Amino acid sequence: MKYTKLGNSELNVSCICMGCMGFGNAKEGQHSWTLDEEHSREIIKRGLDLGVNFYDTAIGYQSGTSEQYVGRALRDFAKRDEVIIATKFLPRTQEEVEAGISGQQHIEKMINKSLENLGMEYVDLYIYHMWDYQTPIYDILEGLNAVVKAGKARYIGISNCYAWQLAKANALAEKEGFAKFVSVQGHYNLIFREEEHEMAPYCYEDNIAMTPYSALASGRLAKKPGEDSKRMQEDSYAKFKYDATKEQDGVIIGRVQELAEKRDVSMTEISLAWLLTKVTSPVVGATKFHHIEGAAKAVELELTEDEIAYLEEPYVPHALAGVMAQNKPANAKEKHVWSTGNQKI
C-alpha cells in the first residue's frame, strides 16, 4: 500500500479508502444488500492486513449501524492512532428546522451520536454530507469549527457540492478564522467525469484532496458486460445514476475489459489505476474479499499515457445524477444564505 497526505492536513492516508456504506443492518436503512456485522468485520480486517488505514462511513448509512460495525471492528483490530476514520452528517430535518434547532446545535447533536456509534472520542475527518439550502453556511462552518476546537474532529471535509460552493465556503471560513474543508467527496469515475470541469482544477490549485465515491460506478467498472451482482440488481439509486447512459458507458467498460485482459489484471485494477492518476484516495466499497484485494493491487499498477488516453477517448458529457442533481434550492429564485446576522461575505 502507498500513503499520501490528505490535502492541507497532517493526515497520512492510504491511497485507497474503504467505503463502508455496504456495512450495516440490512433491516435498518435504505439498502437491502448490506453485510451483517460478522462479514463486515472480515472485510475490514482484510483491508487492515492490506495496509488500508482510511475508512469512510456516515451516520446515514443503515441508520447508524455502519458506524457501529466499523467502530467495533477498528477498536478490536487496530490502534486508534493508526487508522483514519471519516464520517458524515446529514442536513437538518424539516422537524428540526421548524423547531428552530440551529445548524450549530444540529452538528453538535450529529457528531455526538456518531462518536457514540463509533465508540470513539474523535474522528479524523468530519464530512458535510450534502448541501443544505435551509441552513446558512455560516452556521454550518461555525458548528464544524466548534467540533474541531472541541477535539471531536481533527479536520473537516465536504461532499456533493459544486466547486464554487466549496470555494466560497472556504473563503468565508478563512475570513472568520474557522476550520476550512481539506477534502471533497464527489461522484467521479471513468464513466462519470463531470468533476473534471471545475472541481478538479480548483482542488489542484488549493491542494484540496479529492476522495471520490462510486469509484467503480457501483460495480459497473469491475464487471464484464452482462455480469451482474445483487447490488446492481437491487440498488435502484445506482440504476438511476447509470442506466440512462448504458450504451455510451459500455464502450468505455469494453476498453477497461480489453486492457485488463492485455495486462492480465482485473478490471477493478485498471479502473482504479486510472482514477488514482487524478485523485488522492478513491472511496472503494467492499463487500467481498476480492473487492478490497483488487483495489489494493490497483495502487501498484501504472498505466501508460497511451492507455490512459485510450480509456478516456470515448467519454461524452453526462447529466448530473444522484445527490448532485438535487443540489439546488427548492425555489428557483431563492439564493442560498451565506451569512448570519451581521456576518457577510
PDB file of C-alpha atoms in Angstrom, residues 34-230:
ATOM      1  CA  THR A  34     -25.535  -4.640   3.141  1.00  0.00           C
ATOM      2  CA  LEU A  35     -23.345  -7.058   5.115  1.00  0.00           C
ATOM      3  CA  ASP A  36     -24.077  -8.174   8.649  1.00  0.00           C
ATOM      4  CA  GLU A  37     -21.552  -7.433  11.385  1.00  0.00           C
ATOM      5  CA  GLU A  38     -19.651 -10.704  11.186  1.00  0.00           C
ATOM      6  CA  HIS A  39     -18.943 -10.358   7.469  1.00  0.00           C
ATOM      7  CA  SER A  40     -18.281  -6.615   7.759  1.00  0.00           C
ATOM      8  CA  ARG A  41     -15.576  -7.322  10.325  1.00  0.00           C
ATOM      9  CA  GLU A  42     -13.923  -9.835   7.992  1.00  0.00           C
ATOM     10  CA  ILE A  43     -13.723  -7.280   5.174  1.00  0.00           C
ATOM     11  CA  ILE A  44     -12.398  -4.551   7.494  1.00  0.00           C
ATOM     12  CA  LYS A  45      -9.768  -6.932   8.894  1.00  0.00           C
ATOM     13  CA  ARG A  46      -8.665  -7.840   5.366  1.00  0.00           C
ATOM     14  CA  GLY A  47      -8.374  -4.164   4.495  1.00  0.00           C
ATOM     15  CA  LEU A  48      -6.154  -3.561   7.509  1.00  0.00           C
ATOM     16  CA  ASP A  49      -3.977  -6.549   6.561  1.00  0.00           C
ATOM     17  CA  LEU A  50      -3.524  -4.991   3.099  1.00  0.00           C
ATOM     18  CA  GLY A  51      -2.450  -1.664   4.580  1.00  0.00           C
ATOM     19  CA  VAL A  52      -5.701   0.271   4.194  1.00  0.00           C
ATOM     20  CA  ASN A  53      -5.816   2.776   7.057  1.00  0.00           C
ATOM     21  CA  PHE A  54      -8.596   5.089   5.763  1.00  0.00           C
ATOM     22  CA  TYR A  55     -12.256   4.183   6.466  1.00  0.00           C
ATOM     23  CA  ASP A  56     -15.286   6.214   5.393  1.00  0.00           C
ATOM     24  CA  THR A  57     -18.745   5.804   6.924  1.00  0.00           C
ATOM     25  CA  ALA A  58     -21.746   8.038   7.746  1.00  0.00           C
ATOM     26  CA  ILE A  59     -24.476   8.368  10.313  1.00  0.00           C
ATOM     27  CA  GLY A  60     -26.970   7.983   7.464  1.00  0.00           C
ATOM     28  CA  TYR A  61     -25.703   4.543   6.419  1.00  0.00           C
ATOM     29  CA  GLN A  62     -28.212   1.967   7.605  1.00  0.00           C
ATOM     30  CA  SER A  63     -29.443   4.148  10.480  1.00  0.00           C
ATOM     31  CA  GLY A  64     -26.031   4.403  12.098  1.00  0.00           C
ATOM     32  CA  THR A  65     -25.339   0.668  12.169  1.00  0.00           C
ATOM     33  CA  SER A  66     -22.486   1.080   9.667  1.00  0.00           C
ATOM     34  CA  GLU A  67     -20.746   3.386  12.146  1.00  0.00           C
ATOM     35  CA  GLN A  68     -21.348   0.865  14.917  1.00  0.00           C
ATOM     36  CA  TYR A  69     -19.900  -2.064  12.938  1.00  0.00           C
ATOM     37  CA  VAL A  70     -16.906  -0.032  11.768  1.00  0.00           C
ATOM     38  CA  GLY A  71     -16.214   1.335  15.224  1.00  0.00           C
ATOM     39  CA  ARG A  72     -16.269  -2.027  16.942  1.00  0.00           C
ATOM     40  CA  ALA A  73     -14.090  -3.669  14.281  1.00  0.00           C
ATOM     41  CA  LEU A  74     -11.443  -0.945  14.256  1.00  0.00           C
ATOM     42  CA  ARG A  75     -11.330  -0.853  18.054  1.00  0.00           C
ATOM     43  CA  ASP A  76     -10.712  -4.599  18.066  1.00  0.00           C
ATOM     44  CA  PHE A  77      -8.288  -4.856  15.147  1.00  0.00           C
ATOM     45  CA  ALA A  78      -6.264  -1.608  15.145  1.00  0.00           C
ATOM     46  CA  LYS A  79      -4.743   1.042  17.362  1.00  0.00           C
ATOM     47  CA  ARG A  80      -6.704   4.280  17.211  1.00  0.00           C
ATOM     48  CA  ASP A  81      -3.770   6.408  16.066  1.00  0.00           C
ATOM     49  CA  GLU A  82      -3.004   4.001  13.205  1.00  0.00           C
ATOM     50  CA  VAL A  83      -6.307   4.470  11.365  1.00  0.00           C
ATOM     51  CA  ILE A  84      -8.006   7.462   9.756  1.00  0.00           C
ATOM     52  CA  ILE A  85     -11.766   7.490  10.313  1.00  0.00           C
ATOM     53  CA  ALA A  86     -14.159   9.688   8.367  1.00  0.00           C
ATOM     54  CA  THR A  87     -17.865  10.009   8.941  1.00  0.00           C
ATOM     55  CA  LYS A  88     -20.560  12.349   7.652  1.00  0.00           C
ATOM     56  CA  PHE A  89     -23.583  14.215   8.963  1.00  0.00           C
ATOM     57  CA  LEU A  90     -26.939  14.811   7.306  1.00  0.00           C
ATOM     58  CA  PRO A  91     -28.728  18.163   6.887  1.00  0.00           C
ATOM     59  CA  ARG A  92     -31.254  19.333   9.453  1.00  0.00           C
ATOM     60  CA  THR A  93     -34.592  17.572   9.236  1.00  0.00           C
ATOM     61  CA  GLN A  94     -37.717  19.578   8.468  1.00  0.00           C
ATOM     62  CA  GLU A  95     -38.812  18.974  12.048  1.00  0.00           C
ATOM     63  CA  GLU A  96     -35.569  20.497  13.329  1.00  0.00           C
ATOM     64  CA  VAL A  97     -35.955  23.490  11.041  1.00  0.00           C
ATOM     65  CA  GLU A  98     -39.497  24.103  12.263  1.00  0.00           C
ATOM     66  CA  ALA A  99     -38.417  23.654  15.894  1.00  0.00           C
ATOM     67  CA  GLY A 100     -35.726  26.300  15.492  1.00  0.00           C
ATOM     68  CA  ILE A 101     -32.794  23.933  16.001  1.00  0.00           C
ATOM     69  CA  SER A 102     -29.770  25.838  14.684  1.00  0.00           C
ATOM     70  CA  GLY A 103     -27.103  24.488  12.394  1.00  0.00           C
ATOM     71  CA  GLN A 104     -24.615  24.558  15.257  1.00  0.00           C
ATOM     72  CA  GLN A 105     -26.965  22.634  17.562  1.00  0.00           C
ATOM     73  CA  HIS A 106     -27.670  20.088  14.816  1.00  0.00           C
ATOM     74  CA  ILE A 107     -23.982  19.468  14.132  1.00  0.00           C
ATOM     75  CA  GLU A 108     -23.214  19.057  17.841  1.00  0.00           C
ATOM     76  CA  LYS A 109     -26.024  16.512  18.113  1.00  0.00           C
ATOM     77  CA  MET A 110     -24.845  14.660  14.995  1.00  0.00           C
ATOM     78  CA  ILE A 111     -21.165  14.415  15.986  1.00  0.00           C
ATOM     79  CA  ASN A 112     -22.048  13.253  19.482  1.00  0.00           C
ATOM     80  CA  LYS A 113     -24.256  10.497  18.098  1.00  0.00           C
ATOM     81  CA  SER A 114     -21.620   9.424  15.570  1.00  0.00           C
ATOM     82  CA  LEU A 115     -18.957   9.250  18.278  1.00  0.00           C
ATOM     83  CA  GLU A 116     -21.350   7.187  20.398  1.00  0.00           C
ATOM     84  CA  ASN A 117     -21.957   4.842  17.452  1.00  0.00           C
ATOM     85  CA  LEU A 118     -18.239   4.527  16.744  1.00  0.00           C
ATOM     86  CA  GLY A 119     -17.311   4.199  20.404  1.00  0.00           C
ATOM     87  CA  MET A 120     -14.563   6.788  19.923  1.00  0.00           C
ATOM     88  CA  GLU A 121     -13.599  10.181  21.313  1.00  0.00           C
ATOM     89  CA  TYR A 122     -12.917  11.789  17.944  1.00  0.00           C
ATOM     90  CA  VAL A 123     -12.985  11.274  14.184  1.00  0.00           C
ATOM     91  CA  ASP A 124     -10.149  12.306  11.911  1.00  0.00           C
ATOM     92  CA  LEU A 125     -12.371  13.765   9.203  1.00  0.00           C
ATOM     93  CA  TYR A 126     -15.935  15.047   9.666  1.00  0.00           C
ATOM     94  CA  ILE A 127     -17.769  15.493   6.375  1.00  0.00           C
ATOM     95  CA  TYR A 128     -20.663  17.770   5.435  1.00  0.00           C
ATOM     96  CA  HIS A 129     -22.613  15.087   3.541  1.00  0.00           C
ATOM     97  CA  MET A 130     -24.793  17.179   1.225  1.00  0.00           C
ATOM     98  CA  TRP A 131     -25.501  20.847   0.694  1.00  0.00           C
ATOM     99  CA  ASP A 132     -28.246  22.177   2.967  1.00  0.00           C
ATOM    100  CA  TYR A 133     -30.077  25.134   1.432  1.00  0.00           C
ATOM    101  CA  GLN A 134     -32.169  25.629   4.580  1.00  0.00           C
ATOM    102  CA  THR A 135     -29.203  26.304   6.839  1.00  0.00           C
ATOM    103  CA  PRO A 136     -26.863  29.310   6.441  1.00  0.00           C
ATOM    104  CA  ILE A 137     -23.380  28.154   5.523  1.00  0.00           C
ATOM    105  CA  TYR A 138     -22.011  30.414   8.270  1.00  0.00           C
ATOM    106  CA  ASP A 139     -23.916  28.277  10.806  1.00  0.00           C
ATOM    107  CA  ILE A 140     -22.501  25.097   9.264  1.00  0.00           C
ATOM    108  CA  LEU A 141     -18.945  26.418   9.333  1.00  0.00           C
ATOM    109  CA  GLU A 142     -19.285  27.784  12.867  1.00  0.00           C
ATOM    110  CA  GLY A 143     -20.708  24.455  14.039  1.00  0.00           C
ATOM    111  CA  LEU A 144     -17.914  22.494  12.363  1.00  0.00           C
ATOM    112  CA  ASN A 145     -15.289  24.829  13.759  1.00  0.00           C
ATOM    113  CA  ALA A 146     -16.695  24.217  17.252  1.00  0.00           C
ATOM    114  CA  VAL A 147     -16.391  20.464  16.676  1.00  0.00           C
ATOM    115  CA  VAL A 148     -12.728  20.854  15.686  1.00  0.00           C
ATOM    116  CA  LYS A 149     -11.973  23.182  18.629  1.00  0.00           C
ATOM    117  CA  ALA A 150     -13.597  20.671  20.996  1.00  0.00           C
ATOM    118  CA  GLY A 151     -11.299  17.943  19.695  1.00  0.00           C
ATOM    119  CA  LYS A 152     -14.161  15.836  18.366  1.00  0.00           C
ATOM    120  CA  ALA A 153     -12.838  16.032  14.784  1.00  0.00           C
ATOM    121  CA  ARG A 154      -9.314  16.760  13.575  1.00  0.00           C
ATOM    122  CA  TYR A 155     -10.320  18.100  10.154  1.00  0.00           C
ATOM    123  CA  ILE A 156     -13.448  18.725   8.102  1.00  0.00           C
ATOM    124  CA  GLY A 157     -14.433  17.700   4.579  1.00  0.00           C
ATOM    125  CA  ILE A 158     -17.380  18.200   2.271  1.00  0.00           C
ATOM    126  CA  SER A 159     -19.321  16.014  -0.159  1.00  0.00           C
ATOM    127  CA  ASN A 160     -21.714  16.526  -3.071  1.00  0.00           C
ATOM    128  CA  CYS A 161     -21.046  20.186  -3.790  1.00  0.00           C
ATOM    129  CA  TYR A 162     -20.101  22.411  -6.700  1.00  0.00           C
ATOM    130  CA  ALA A 163     -16.604  23.875  -6.924  1.00  0.00           C
ATOM    131  CA  TRP A 164     -17.989  27.398  -6.462  1.00  0.00           C
ATOM    132  CA  GLN A 165     -19.765  26.326  -3.276  1.00  0.00           C
ATOM    133  CA  LEU A 166     -16.587  24.835  -1.847  1.00  0.00           C
ATOM    134  CA  ALA A 167     -14.513  27.860  -2.862  1.00  0.00           C
ATOM    135  CA  LYS A 168     -16.970  30.333  -1.368  1.00  0.00           C
ATOM    136  CA  ALA A 169     -17.351  28.314   1.848  1.00  0.00           C
ATOM    137  CA  ASN A 170     -13.594  28.088   2.340  1.00  0.00           C
ATOM    138  CA  ALA A 171     -13.243  31.822   1.647  1.00  0.00           C
ATOM    139  CA  LEU A 172     -15.789  32.523   4.382  1.00  0.00           C
ATOM    140  CA  ALA A 173     -14.037  30.108   6.741  1.00  0.00           C
ATOM    141  CA  GLU A 174     -10.705  31.814   6.116  1.00  0.00           C
ATOM    142  CA  LYS A 175     -12.247  35.248   6.667  1.00  0.00           C
ATOM    143  CA  GLU A 176     -13.750  34.182  10.010  1.00  0.00           C
ATOM    144  CA  GLY A 177     -10.802  32.103  11.190  1.00  0.00           C
ATOM    145  CA  PHE A 178     -12.797  28.864  11.037  1.00  0.00           C
ATOM    146  CA  ALA A 179     -11.550  25.411  10.055  1.00  0.00           C
ATOM    147  CA  LYS A 180     -11.515  25.001   6.273  1.00  0.00           C
ATOM    148  CA  PHE A 181     -12.543  21.984   4.209  1.00  0.00           C
ATOM    149  CA  VAL A 182      -9.467  19.885   3.396  1.00  0.00           C
ATOM    150  CA  SER A 183     -11.190  17.314   1.184  1.00  0.00           C
ATOM    151  CA  VAL A 184     -14.129  16.843  -1.125  1.00  0.00           C
ATOM    152  CA  GLN A 185     -16.003  13.604  -1.803  1.00  0.00           C
ATOM    153  CA  GLY A 186     -17.802  13.796  -5.129  1.00  0.00           C
ATOM    154  CA  HIS A 187     -19.130  11.469  -7.809  1.00  0.00           C
ATOM    155  CA  TYR A 188     -16.162  10.659 -10.076  1.00  0.00           C
ATOM    156  CA  ASN A 189     -15.099   7.598 -12.042  1.00  0.00           C
ATOM    157  CA  LEU A 190     -14.115   6.564 -15.555  1.00  0.00           C
ATOM    158  CA  ILE A 191     -17.705   6.717 -16.853  1.00  0.00           C
ATOM    159  CA  PHE A 192     -18.692   9.855 -14.906  1.00  0.00           C
ATOM    160  CA  ARG A 193     -16.069  12.587 -15.241  1.00  0.00           C
ATOM    161  CA  GLU A 194     -18.017  15.808 -14.731  1.00  0.00           C
ATOM    162  CA  GLU A 195     -15.779  16.741 -11.775  1.00  0.00           C
ATOM    163  CA  GLU A 196     -13.031  17.485 -14.295  1.00  0.00           C
ATOM    164  CA  HIS A 197     -14.721  20.710 -15.467  1.00  0.00           C
ATOM    165  CA  GLU A 198     -14.404  22.818 -12.317  1.00  0.00           C
ATOM    166  CA  MET A 199     -13.786  20.753  -9.190  1.00  0.00           C
ATOM    167  CA  ALA A 200     -10.550  19.009 -10.178  1.00  0.00           C
ATOM    168  CA  PRO A 201      -8.735  22.203 -11.308  1.00  0.00           C
ATOM    169  CA  TYR A 202      -9.872  24.051  -8.190  1.00  0.00           C
ATOM    170  CA  CYS A 203      -8.746  21.251  -5.870  1.00  0.00           C
ATOM    171  CA  TYR A 204      -5.369  21.100  -7.604  1.00  0.00           C
ATOM    172  CA  GLU A 205      -4.961  24.869  -7.222  1.00  0.00           C
ATOM    173  CA  ASP A 206      -5.810  24.898  -3.483  1.00  0.00           C
ATOM    174  CA  ASN A 207      -4.423  21.451  -2.546  1.00  0.00           C
ATOM    175  CA  ILE A 208      -7.821  20.081  -1.537  1.00  0.00           C
ATOM    176  CA  ALA A 209      -7.906  16.288  -1.534  1.00  0.00           C
ATOM    177  CA  MET A 210     -10.354  14.541  -3.849  1.00  0.00           C
ATOM    178  CA  THR A 211     -11.721  11.315  -2.334  1.00  0.00           C
ATOM    179  CA  PRO A 212     -14.462  10.359  -4.803  1.00  0.00           C
ATOM    180  CA  TYR A 213     -17.258   7.907  -4.144  1.00  0.00           C
ATOM    181  CA  SER A 214     -18.695   5.500  -6.725  1.00  0.00           C
ATOM    182  CA  ALA A 215     -15.122   4.865  -7.846  1.00  0.00           C
ATOM    183  CA  LEU A 216     -16.205   1.727  -9.716  1.00  0.00           C
ATOM    184  CA  ALA A 217     -19.666   3.019 -10.720  1.00  0.00           C
ATOM    185  CA  SER A 218     -21.424   0.643  -8.302  1.00  0.00           C
ATOM    186  CA  GLY A 219     -19.527  -2.320  -9.777  1.00  0.00           C
ATOM    187  CA  ARG A 220     -20.027  -1.491 -13.443  1.00  0.00           C
ATOM    188  CA  LEU A 221     -16.341  -0.773 -13.997  1.00  0.00           C
ATOM    189  CA  ALA A 222     -15.329  -4.038 -12.332  1.00  0.00           C
ATOM    190  CA  LYS A 223     -17.528  -6.446 -14.294  1.00  0.00           C
ATOM    191  CA  LYS A 224     -17.577  -7.653 -17.867  1.00  0.00           C
ATOM    192  CA  PRO A 225     -20.651  -6.646 -19.905  1.00  0.00           C
ATOM    193  CA  GLY A 226     -23.534  -8.931 -18.918  1.00  0.00           C
ATOM    194  CA  GLU A 227     -22.160  -9.799 -15.473  1.00  0.00           C
ATOM    195  CA  ASP A 228     -24.396  -8.869 -12.565  1.00  0.00           C
ATOM    196  CA  SER A 229     -24.452  -8.622  -8.789  1.00  0.00           C
ATOM    197  CA  LYS A 230     -27.037  -8.402  -6.022  1.00  0.00           C
TER     198      LYS A 230
END
